[in-house]
mmCIF file of C-alpha atoms and ligand atoms in Angstrom:
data_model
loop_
_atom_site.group_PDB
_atom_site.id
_atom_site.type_symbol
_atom_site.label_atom_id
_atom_site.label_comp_id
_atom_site.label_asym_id
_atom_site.label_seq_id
_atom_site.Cartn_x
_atom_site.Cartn_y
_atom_site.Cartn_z
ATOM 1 C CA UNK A 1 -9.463 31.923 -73.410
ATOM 2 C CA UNK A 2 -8.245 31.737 -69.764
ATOM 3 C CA UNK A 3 -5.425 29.736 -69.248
ATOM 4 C CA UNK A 4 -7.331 26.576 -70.893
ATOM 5 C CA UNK A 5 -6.530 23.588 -73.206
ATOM 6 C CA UNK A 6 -6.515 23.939 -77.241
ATOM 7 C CA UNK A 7 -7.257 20.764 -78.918
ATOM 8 C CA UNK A 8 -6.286 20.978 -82.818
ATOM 9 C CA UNK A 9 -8.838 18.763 -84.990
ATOM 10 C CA UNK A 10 -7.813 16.268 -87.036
ATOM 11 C CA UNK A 11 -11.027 14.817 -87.419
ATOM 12 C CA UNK A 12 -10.886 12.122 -85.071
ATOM 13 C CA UNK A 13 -14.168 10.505 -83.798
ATOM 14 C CA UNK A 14 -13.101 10.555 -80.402
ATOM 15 C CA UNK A 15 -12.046 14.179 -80.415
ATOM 16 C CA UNK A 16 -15.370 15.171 -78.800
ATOM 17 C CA UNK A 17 -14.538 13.048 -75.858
ATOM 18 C CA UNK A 18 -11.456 14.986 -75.356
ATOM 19 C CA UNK A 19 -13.134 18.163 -74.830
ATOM 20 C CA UNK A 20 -15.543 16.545 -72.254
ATOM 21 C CA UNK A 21 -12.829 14.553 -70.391
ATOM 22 C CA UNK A 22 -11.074 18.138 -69.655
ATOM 23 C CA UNK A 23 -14.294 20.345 -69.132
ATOM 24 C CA UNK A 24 -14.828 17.184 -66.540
ATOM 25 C CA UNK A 25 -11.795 18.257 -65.238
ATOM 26 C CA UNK A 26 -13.205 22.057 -64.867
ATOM 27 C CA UNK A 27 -10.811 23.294 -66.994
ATOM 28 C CA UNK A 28 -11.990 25.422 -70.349
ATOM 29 C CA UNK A 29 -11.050 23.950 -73.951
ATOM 30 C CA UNK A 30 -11.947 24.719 -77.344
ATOM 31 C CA UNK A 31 -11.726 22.288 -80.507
ATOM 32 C CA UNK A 32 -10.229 24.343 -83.362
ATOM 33 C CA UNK A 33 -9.314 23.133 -86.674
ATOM 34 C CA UNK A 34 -5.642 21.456 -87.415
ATOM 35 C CA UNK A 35 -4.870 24.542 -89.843
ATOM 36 C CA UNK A 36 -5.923 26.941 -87.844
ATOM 37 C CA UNK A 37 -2.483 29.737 -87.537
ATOM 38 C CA UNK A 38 -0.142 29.208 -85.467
ATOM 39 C CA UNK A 39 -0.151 32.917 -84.181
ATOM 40 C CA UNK A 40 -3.676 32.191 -83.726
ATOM 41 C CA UNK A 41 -3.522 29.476 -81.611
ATOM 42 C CA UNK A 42 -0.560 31.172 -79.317
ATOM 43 C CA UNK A 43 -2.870 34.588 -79.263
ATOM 44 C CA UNK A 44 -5.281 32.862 -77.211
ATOM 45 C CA UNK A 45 -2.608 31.644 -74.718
ATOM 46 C CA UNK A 46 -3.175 28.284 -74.430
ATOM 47 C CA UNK A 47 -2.104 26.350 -70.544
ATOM 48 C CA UNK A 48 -1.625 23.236 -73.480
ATOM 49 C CA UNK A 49 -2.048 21.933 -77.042
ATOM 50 C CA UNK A 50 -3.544 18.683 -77.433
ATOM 51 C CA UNK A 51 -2.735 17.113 -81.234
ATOM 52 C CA UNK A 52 -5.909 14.339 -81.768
ATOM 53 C CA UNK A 53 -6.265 11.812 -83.503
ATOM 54 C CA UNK A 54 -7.482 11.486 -87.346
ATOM 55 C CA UNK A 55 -8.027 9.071 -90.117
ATOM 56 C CA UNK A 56 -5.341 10.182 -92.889
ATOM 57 C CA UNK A 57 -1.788 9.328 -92.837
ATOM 58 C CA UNK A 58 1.270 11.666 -92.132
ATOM 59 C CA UNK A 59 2.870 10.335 -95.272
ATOM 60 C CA UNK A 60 -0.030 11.023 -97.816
ATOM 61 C CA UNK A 61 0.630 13.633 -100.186
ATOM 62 C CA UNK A 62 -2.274 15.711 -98.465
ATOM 63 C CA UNK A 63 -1.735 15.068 -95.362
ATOM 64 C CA UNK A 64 -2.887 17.118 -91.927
ATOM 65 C CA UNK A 65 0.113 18.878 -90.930
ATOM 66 C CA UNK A 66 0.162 22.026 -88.376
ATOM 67 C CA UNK A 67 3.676 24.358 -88.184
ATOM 68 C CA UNK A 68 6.183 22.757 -86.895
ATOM 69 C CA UNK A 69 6.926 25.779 -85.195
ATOM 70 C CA UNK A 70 4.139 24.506 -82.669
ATOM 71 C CA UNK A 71 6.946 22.582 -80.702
ATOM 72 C CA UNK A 72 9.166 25.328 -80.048
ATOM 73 C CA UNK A 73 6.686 27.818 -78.544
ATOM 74 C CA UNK A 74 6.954 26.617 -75.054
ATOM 75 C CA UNK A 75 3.148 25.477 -74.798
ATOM 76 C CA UNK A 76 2.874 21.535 -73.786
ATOM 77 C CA UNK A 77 2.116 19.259 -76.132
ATOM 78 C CA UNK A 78 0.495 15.917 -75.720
ATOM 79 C CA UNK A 79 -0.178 13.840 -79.014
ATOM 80 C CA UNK A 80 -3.077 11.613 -79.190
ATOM 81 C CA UNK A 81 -2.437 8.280 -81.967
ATOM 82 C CA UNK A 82 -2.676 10.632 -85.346
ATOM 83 C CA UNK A 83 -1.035 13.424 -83.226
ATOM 84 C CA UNK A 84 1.803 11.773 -82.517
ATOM 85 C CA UNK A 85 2.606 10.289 -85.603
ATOM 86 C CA UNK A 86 2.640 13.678 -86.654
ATOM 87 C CA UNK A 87 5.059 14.952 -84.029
ATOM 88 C CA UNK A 88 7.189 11.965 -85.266
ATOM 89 C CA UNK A 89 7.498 13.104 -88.778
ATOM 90 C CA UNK A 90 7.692 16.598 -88.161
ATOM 91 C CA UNK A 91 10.502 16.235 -85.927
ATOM 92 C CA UNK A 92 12.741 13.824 -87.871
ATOM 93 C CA UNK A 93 11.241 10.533 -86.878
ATOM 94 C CA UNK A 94 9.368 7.601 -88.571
ATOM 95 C CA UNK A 95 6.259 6.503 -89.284
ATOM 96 C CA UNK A 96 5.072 3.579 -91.516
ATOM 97 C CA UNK A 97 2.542 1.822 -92.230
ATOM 98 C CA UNK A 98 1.820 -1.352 -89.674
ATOM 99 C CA UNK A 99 0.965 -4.594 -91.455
ATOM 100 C CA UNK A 100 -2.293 -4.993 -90.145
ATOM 101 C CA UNK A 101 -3.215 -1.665 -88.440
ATOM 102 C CA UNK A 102 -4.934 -2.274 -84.632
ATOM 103 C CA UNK A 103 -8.250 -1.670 -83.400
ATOM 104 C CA UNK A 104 -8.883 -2.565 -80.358
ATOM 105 C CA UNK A 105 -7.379 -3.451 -76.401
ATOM 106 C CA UNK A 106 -4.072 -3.656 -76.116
ATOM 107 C CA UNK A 107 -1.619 -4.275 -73.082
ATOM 108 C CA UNK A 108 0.566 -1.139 -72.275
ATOM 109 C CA UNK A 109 3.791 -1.544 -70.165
ATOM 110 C CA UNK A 110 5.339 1.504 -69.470
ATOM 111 C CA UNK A 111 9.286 1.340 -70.263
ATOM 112 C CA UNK A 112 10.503 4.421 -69.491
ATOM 113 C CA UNK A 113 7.654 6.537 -66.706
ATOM 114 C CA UNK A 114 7.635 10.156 -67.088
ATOM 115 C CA UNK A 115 4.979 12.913 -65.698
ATOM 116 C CA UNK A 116 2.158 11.776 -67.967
ATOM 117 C CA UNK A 117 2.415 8.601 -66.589
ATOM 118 C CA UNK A 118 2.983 9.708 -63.061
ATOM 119 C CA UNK A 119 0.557 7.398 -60.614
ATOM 120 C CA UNK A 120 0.089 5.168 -63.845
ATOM 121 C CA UNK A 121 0.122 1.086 -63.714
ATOM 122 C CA UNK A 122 2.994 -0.261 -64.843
ATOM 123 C CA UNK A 123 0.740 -2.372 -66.575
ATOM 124 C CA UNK A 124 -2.944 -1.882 -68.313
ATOM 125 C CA UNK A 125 -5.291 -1.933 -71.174
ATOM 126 C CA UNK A 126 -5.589 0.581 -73.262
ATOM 127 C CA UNK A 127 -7.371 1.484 -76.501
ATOM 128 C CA UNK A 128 -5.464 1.246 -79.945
ATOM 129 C CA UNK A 129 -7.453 2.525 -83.607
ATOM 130 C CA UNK A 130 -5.043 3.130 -86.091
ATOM 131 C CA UNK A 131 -3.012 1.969 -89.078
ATOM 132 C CA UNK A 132 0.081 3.813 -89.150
ATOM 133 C CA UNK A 133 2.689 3.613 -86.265
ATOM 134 C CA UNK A 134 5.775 5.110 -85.331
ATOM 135 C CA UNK A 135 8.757 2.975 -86.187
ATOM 136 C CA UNK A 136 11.405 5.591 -85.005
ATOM 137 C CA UNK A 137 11.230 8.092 -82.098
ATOM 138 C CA UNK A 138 12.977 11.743 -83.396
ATOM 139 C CA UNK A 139 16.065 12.895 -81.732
ATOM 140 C CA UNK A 140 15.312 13.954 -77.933
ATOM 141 C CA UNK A 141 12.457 11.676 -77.428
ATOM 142 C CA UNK A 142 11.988 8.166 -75.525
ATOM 143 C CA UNK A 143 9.974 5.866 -76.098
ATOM 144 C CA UNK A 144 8.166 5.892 -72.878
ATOM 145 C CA UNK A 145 5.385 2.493 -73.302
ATOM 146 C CA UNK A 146 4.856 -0.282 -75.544
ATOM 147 C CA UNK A 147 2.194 -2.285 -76.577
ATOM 148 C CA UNK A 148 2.683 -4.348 -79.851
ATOM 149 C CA UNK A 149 4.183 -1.284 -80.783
ATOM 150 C CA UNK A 150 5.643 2.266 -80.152
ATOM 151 C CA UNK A 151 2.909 3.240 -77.820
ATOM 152 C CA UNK A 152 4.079 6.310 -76.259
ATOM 153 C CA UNK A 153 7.289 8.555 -76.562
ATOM 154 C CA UNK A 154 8.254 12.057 -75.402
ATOM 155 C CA UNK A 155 10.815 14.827 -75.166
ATOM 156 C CA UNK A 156 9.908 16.093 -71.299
ATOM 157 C CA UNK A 157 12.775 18.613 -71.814
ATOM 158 C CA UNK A 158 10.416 20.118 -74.101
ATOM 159 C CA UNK A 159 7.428 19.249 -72.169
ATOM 160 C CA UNK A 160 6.003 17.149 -75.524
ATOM 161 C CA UNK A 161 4.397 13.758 -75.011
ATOM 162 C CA UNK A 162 2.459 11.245 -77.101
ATOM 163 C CA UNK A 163 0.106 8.142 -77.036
ATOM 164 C CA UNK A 164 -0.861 6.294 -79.675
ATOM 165 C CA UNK A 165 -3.266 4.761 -77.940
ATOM 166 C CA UNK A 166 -6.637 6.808 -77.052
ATOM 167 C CA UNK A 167 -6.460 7.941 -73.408
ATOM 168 C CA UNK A 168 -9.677 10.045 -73.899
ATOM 169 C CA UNK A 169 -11.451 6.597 -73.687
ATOM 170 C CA UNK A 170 -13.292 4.455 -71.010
ATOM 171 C CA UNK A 171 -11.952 1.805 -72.137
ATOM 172 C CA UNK A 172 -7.808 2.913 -71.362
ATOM 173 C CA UNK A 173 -8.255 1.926 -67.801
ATOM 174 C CA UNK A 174 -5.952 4.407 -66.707
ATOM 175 C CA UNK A 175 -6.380 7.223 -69.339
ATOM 176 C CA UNK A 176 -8.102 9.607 -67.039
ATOM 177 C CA UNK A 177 -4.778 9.852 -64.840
ATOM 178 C CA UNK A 178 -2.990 10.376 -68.200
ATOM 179 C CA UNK A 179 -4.887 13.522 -69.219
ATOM 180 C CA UNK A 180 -5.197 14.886 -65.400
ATOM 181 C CA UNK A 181 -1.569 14.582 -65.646
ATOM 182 C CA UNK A 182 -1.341 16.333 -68.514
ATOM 183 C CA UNK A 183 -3.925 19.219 -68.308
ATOM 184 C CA UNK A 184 -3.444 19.836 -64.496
ATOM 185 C CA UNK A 185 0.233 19.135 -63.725
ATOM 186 C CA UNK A 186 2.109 19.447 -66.624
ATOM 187 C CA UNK A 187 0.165 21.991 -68.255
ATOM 188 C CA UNK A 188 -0.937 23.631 -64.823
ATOM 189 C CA UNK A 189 -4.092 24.705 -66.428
ATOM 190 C CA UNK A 190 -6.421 26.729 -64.176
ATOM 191 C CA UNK A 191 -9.670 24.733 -63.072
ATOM 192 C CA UNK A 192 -12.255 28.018 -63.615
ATOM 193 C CA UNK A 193 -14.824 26.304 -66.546
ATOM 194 C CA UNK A 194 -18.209 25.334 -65.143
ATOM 195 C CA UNK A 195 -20.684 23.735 -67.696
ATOM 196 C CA UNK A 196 -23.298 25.609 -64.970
ATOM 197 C CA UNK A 197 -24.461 29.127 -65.973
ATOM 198 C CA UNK A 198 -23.058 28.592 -69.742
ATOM 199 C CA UNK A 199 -26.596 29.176 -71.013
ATOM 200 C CA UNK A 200 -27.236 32.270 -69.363
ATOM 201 C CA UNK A 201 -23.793 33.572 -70.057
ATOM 202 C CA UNK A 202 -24.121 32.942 -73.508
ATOM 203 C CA UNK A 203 -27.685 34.547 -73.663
ATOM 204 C CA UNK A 204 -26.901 37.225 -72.695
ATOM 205 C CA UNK A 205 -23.447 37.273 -74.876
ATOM 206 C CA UNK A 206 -25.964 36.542 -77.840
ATOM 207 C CA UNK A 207 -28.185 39.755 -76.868
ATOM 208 C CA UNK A 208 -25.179 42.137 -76.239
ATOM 209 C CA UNK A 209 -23.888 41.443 -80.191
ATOM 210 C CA UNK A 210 -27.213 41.315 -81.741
ATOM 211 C CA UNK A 211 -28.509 44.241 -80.036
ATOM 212 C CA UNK A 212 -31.476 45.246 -81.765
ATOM 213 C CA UNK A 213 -30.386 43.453 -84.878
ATOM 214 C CA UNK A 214 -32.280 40.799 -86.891
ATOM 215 C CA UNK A 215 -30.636 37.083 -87.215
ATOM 216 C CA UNK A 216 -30.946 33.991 -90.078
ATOM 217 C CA UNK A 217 -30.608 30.905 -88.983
ATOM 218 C CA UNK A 218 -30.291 27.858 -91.246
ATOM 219 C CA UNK A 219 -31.884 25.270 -89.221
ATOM 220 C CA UNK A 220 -31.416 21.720 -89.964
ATOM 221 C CA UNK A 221 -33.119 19.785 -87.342
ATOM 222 C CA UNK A 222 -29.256 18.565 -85.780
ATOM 223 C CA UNK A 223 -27.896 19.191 -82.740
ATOM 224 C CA UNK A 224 -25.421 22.120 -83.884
ATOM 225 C CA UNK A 225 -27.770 24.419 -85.654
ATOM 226 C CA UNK A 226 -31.088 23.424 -82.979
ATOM 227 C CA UNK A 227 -28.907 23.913 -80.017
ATOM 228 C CA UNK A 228 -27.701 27.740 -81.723
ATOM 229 C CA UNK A 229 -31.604 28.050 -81.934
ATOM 230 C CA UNK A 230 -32.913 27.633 -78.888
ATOM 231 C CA UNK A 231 -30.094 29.790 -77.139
ATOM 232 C CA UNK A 232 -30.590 32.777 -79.971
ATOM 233 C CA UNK A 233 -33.887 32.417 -79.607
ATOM 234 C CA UNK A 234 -34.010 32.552 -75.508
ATOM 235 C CA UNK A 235 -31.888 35.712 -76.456
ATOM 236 C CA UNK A 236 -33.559 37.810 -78.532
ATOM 237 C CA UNK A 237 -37.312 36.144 -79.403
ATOM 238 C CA UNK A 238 -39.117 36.993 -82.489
ATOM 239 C CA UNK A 239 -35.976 39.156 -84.133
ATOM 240 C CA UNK A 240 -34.672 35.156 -85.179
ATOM 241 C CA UNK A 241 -35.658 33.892 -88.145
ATOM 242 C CA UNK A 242 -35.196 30.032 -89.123
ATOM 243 C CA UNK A 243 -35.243 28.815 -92.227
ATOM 244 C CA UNK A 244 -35.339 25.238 -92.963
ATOM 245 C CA UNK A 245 -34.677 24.145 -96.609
ATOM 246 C CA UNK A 246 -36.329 20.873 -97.776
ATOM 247 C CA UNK A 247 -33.460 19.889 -100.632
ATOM 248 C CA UNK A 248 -35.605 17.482 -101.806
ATOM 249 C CA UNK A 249 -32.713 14.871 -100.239
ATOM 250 C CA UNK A 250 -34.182 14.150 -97.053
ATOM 251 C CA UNK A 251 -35.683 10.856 -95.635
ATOM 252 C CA UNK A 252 -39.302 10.204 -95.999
ATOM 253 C CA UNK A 253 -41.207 12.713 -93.976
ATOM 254 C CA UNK A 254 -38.421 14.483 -92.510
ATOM 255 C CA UNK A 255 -38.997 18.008 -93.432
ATOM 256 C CA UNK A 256 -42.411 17.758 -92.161
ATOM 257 C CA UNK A 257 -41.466 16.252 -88.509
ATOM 258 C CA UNK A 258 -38.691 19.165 -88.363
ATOM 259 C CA UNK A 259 -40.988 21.867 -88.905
ATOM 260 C CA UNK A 260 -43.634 20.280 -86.326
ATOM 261 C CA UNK A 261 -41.083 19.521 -83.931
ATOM 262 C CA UNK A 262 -39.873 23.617 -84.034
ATOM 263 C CA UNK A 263 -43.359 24.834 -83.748
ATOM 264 C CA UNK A 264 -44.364 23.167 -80.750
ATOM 265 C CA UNK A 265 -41.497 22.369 -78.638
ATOM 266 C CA UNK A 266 -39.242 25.517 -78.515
ATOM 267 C CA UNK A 267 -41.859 28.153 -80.505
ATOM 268 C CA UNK A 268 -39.981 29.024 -82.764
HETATM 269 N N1 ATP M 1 -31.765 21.528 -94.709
HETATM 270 C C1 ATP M 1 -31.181 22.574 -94.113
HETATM 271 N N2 ATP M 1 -31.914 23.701 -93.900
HETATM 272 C C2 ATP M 1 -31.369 24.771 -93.305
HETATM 273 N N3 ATP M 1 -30.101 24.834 -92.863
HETATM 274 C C3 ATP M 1 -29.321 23.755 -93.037
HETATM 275 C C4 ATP M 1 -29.805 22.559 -93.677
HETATM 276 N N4 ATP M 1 -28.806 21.664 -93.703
HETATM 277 C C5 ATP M 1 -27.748 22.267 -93.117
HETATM 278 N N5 ATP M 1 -28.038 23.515 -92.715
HETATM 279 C C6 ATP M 1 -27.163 24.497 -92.022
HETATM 280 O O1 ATP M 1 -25.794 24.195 -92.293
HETATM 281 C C7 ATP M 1 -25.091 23.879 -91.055
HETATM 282 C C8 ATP M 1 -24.045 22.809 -91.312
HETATM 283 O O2 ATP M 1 -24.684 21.651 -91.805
HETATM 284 P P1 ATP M 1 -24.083 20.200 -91.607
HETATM 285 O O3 ATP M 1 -24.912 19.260 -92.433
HETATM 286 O O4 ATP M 1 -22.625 20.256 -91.781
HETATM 287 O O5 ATP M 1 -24.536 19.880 -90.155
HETATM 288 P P2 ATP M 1 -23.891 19.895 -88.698
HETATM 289 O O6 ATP M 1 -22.630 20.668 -88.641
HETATM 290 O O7 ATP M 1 -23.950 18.503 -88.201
HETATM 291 O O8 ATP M 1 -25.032 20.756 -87.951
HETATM 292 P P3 ATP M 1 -26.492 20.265 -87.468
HETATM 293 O O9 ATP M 1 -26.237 19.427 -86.228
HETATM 294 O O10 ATP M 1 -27.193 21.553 -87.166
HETATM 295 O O11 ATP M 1 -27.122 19.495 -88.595
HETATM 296 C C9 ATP M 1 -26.223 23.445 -90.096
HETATM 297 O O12 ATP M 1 -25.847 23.609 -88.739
HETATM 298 C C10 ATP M 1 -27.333 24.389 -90.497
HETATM 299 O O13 ATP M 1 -27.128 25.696 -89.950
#
């Protein structure tokens, strides 16, 4: 990794849409699971960590949690809804359960500006999906924005920051500021990621390890497992070998239409 963003999964829908709002930025970033080691994480010398959002809750007994050593390393943080209710209640603060939960716009008025908000309205919609909510800040933040409720805090000292709305959005009219903010001036991450020559880099990645090796692919007919077909297959031909299991589960006519679709479109 080169100096790029780390976003920790937490299984958020929207976590996706993180990734592409900072390769927009032409900056590199990976989406690693939440429990992923801490050591790992730092070994691959992340510009900043990005905490996203997730369905569970910080207080259930199996809840998502990540080291809270993760604050202390001297990477920036920035907290996305689920993120930073769990930088609340790792660092001391609160989080309960909202009466009603909010999905939806909300009005954000910024209380307290700090460098994510840097250029930012004082005033604008943003985009709210959650349940929980923050109901104390830990020691060294501020509560930077409200909406109906705790909407952003941080401790800059520490370079840490969270939303709980989801800046990643179209619909948070000024979220794209936010995460430029974030990735290129707090962070200071290096803009070196182009999405053009990935396939041919990776090609030729794919032929370099498999050298003149033979490769099984399970092959489901999604996105993942098609897209890691085509690009093996561009790589190193006939020594790929796809299976595709019919487990008797699929919709009506399925397993047939995968198996056509293979054979004629990408040959394999
Ligand atoms: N019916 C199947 N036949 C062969 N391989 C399969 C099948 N179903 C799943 N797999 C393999 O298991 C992987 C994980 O399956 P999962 O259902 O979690 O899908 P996924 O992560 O959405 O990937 P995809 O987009 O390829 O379906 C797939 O990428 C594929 O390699």
């Amino acid at each position: 990794m080169n100096n790029g963003i780390i976003i920790l999964d937490f299984g958020s829908q929207y976590n996706q849409l993180i990734g592409r709002r900072i390769r927009e930025m032409e900056v590199y970033s990976e989406i690693i699971p939440f429990n992923t080691p801490l050591a790992e994480i730092l070994a691959k010398k992340p510009a900043g960590i990005i905490l996203s959002g997730g369905p569970s809750s910080v207080n259930a007994e199996d809840a998502h949690l990540v080291e809270k050593e993760l604050f202390e390393a001297g990477v920036p943080v920035l907290g996305i809804c689920y993120g930073m209710q769990l930088t609340a209640h790792l660092l001391g603060g609160k989080v309960t359960k909202g009466e009603k939960g909010e999905y939806g716009k909300a009005e954000l008025a910024i209380v307290k500006s700090n460098a994510l908000f840097n250029g930012v309205a004082e005033k604008s919609i943003v985009w709210m999906s959650h349940f929980d909510e923050v109901a104390e800040a830990p020691e060294g933040f501020e509560i930077s924005a409200k909406s109906g409720v705790i909407a952003a805090m941080a401790n800059e000292d520490k370079k840490i920051y969270t939303v709980q709305f989801h800046p990643e959005v179209t619909h948070t009219e000024e979220g794209g500021k936010m995460l430029e903010n974030f990735v290129l001036n707090i962070c200071k991450a290096e803009k070196n990621w182009k999405l053009t020559g990935y396939i041919e880099r990776t090609v030729a990645e794919i032929r370099e390890k498999v050298g003149t090796e033979k490769v099984i692919l399970g092959l489901s007919g999604g996105v993942d497992s098609s897209v890691a077909a085509v690009l093996i297959h561009k790589a190193i031909g006939d020594q790929l070998t796809c299976i595709f299991v019919d487990t008797g589960l699929l919709r009506k006519n399925e397993g047939k239409k995968v198996m056509e679709n293979y054979r004629v479109s990408i040959l394999i």
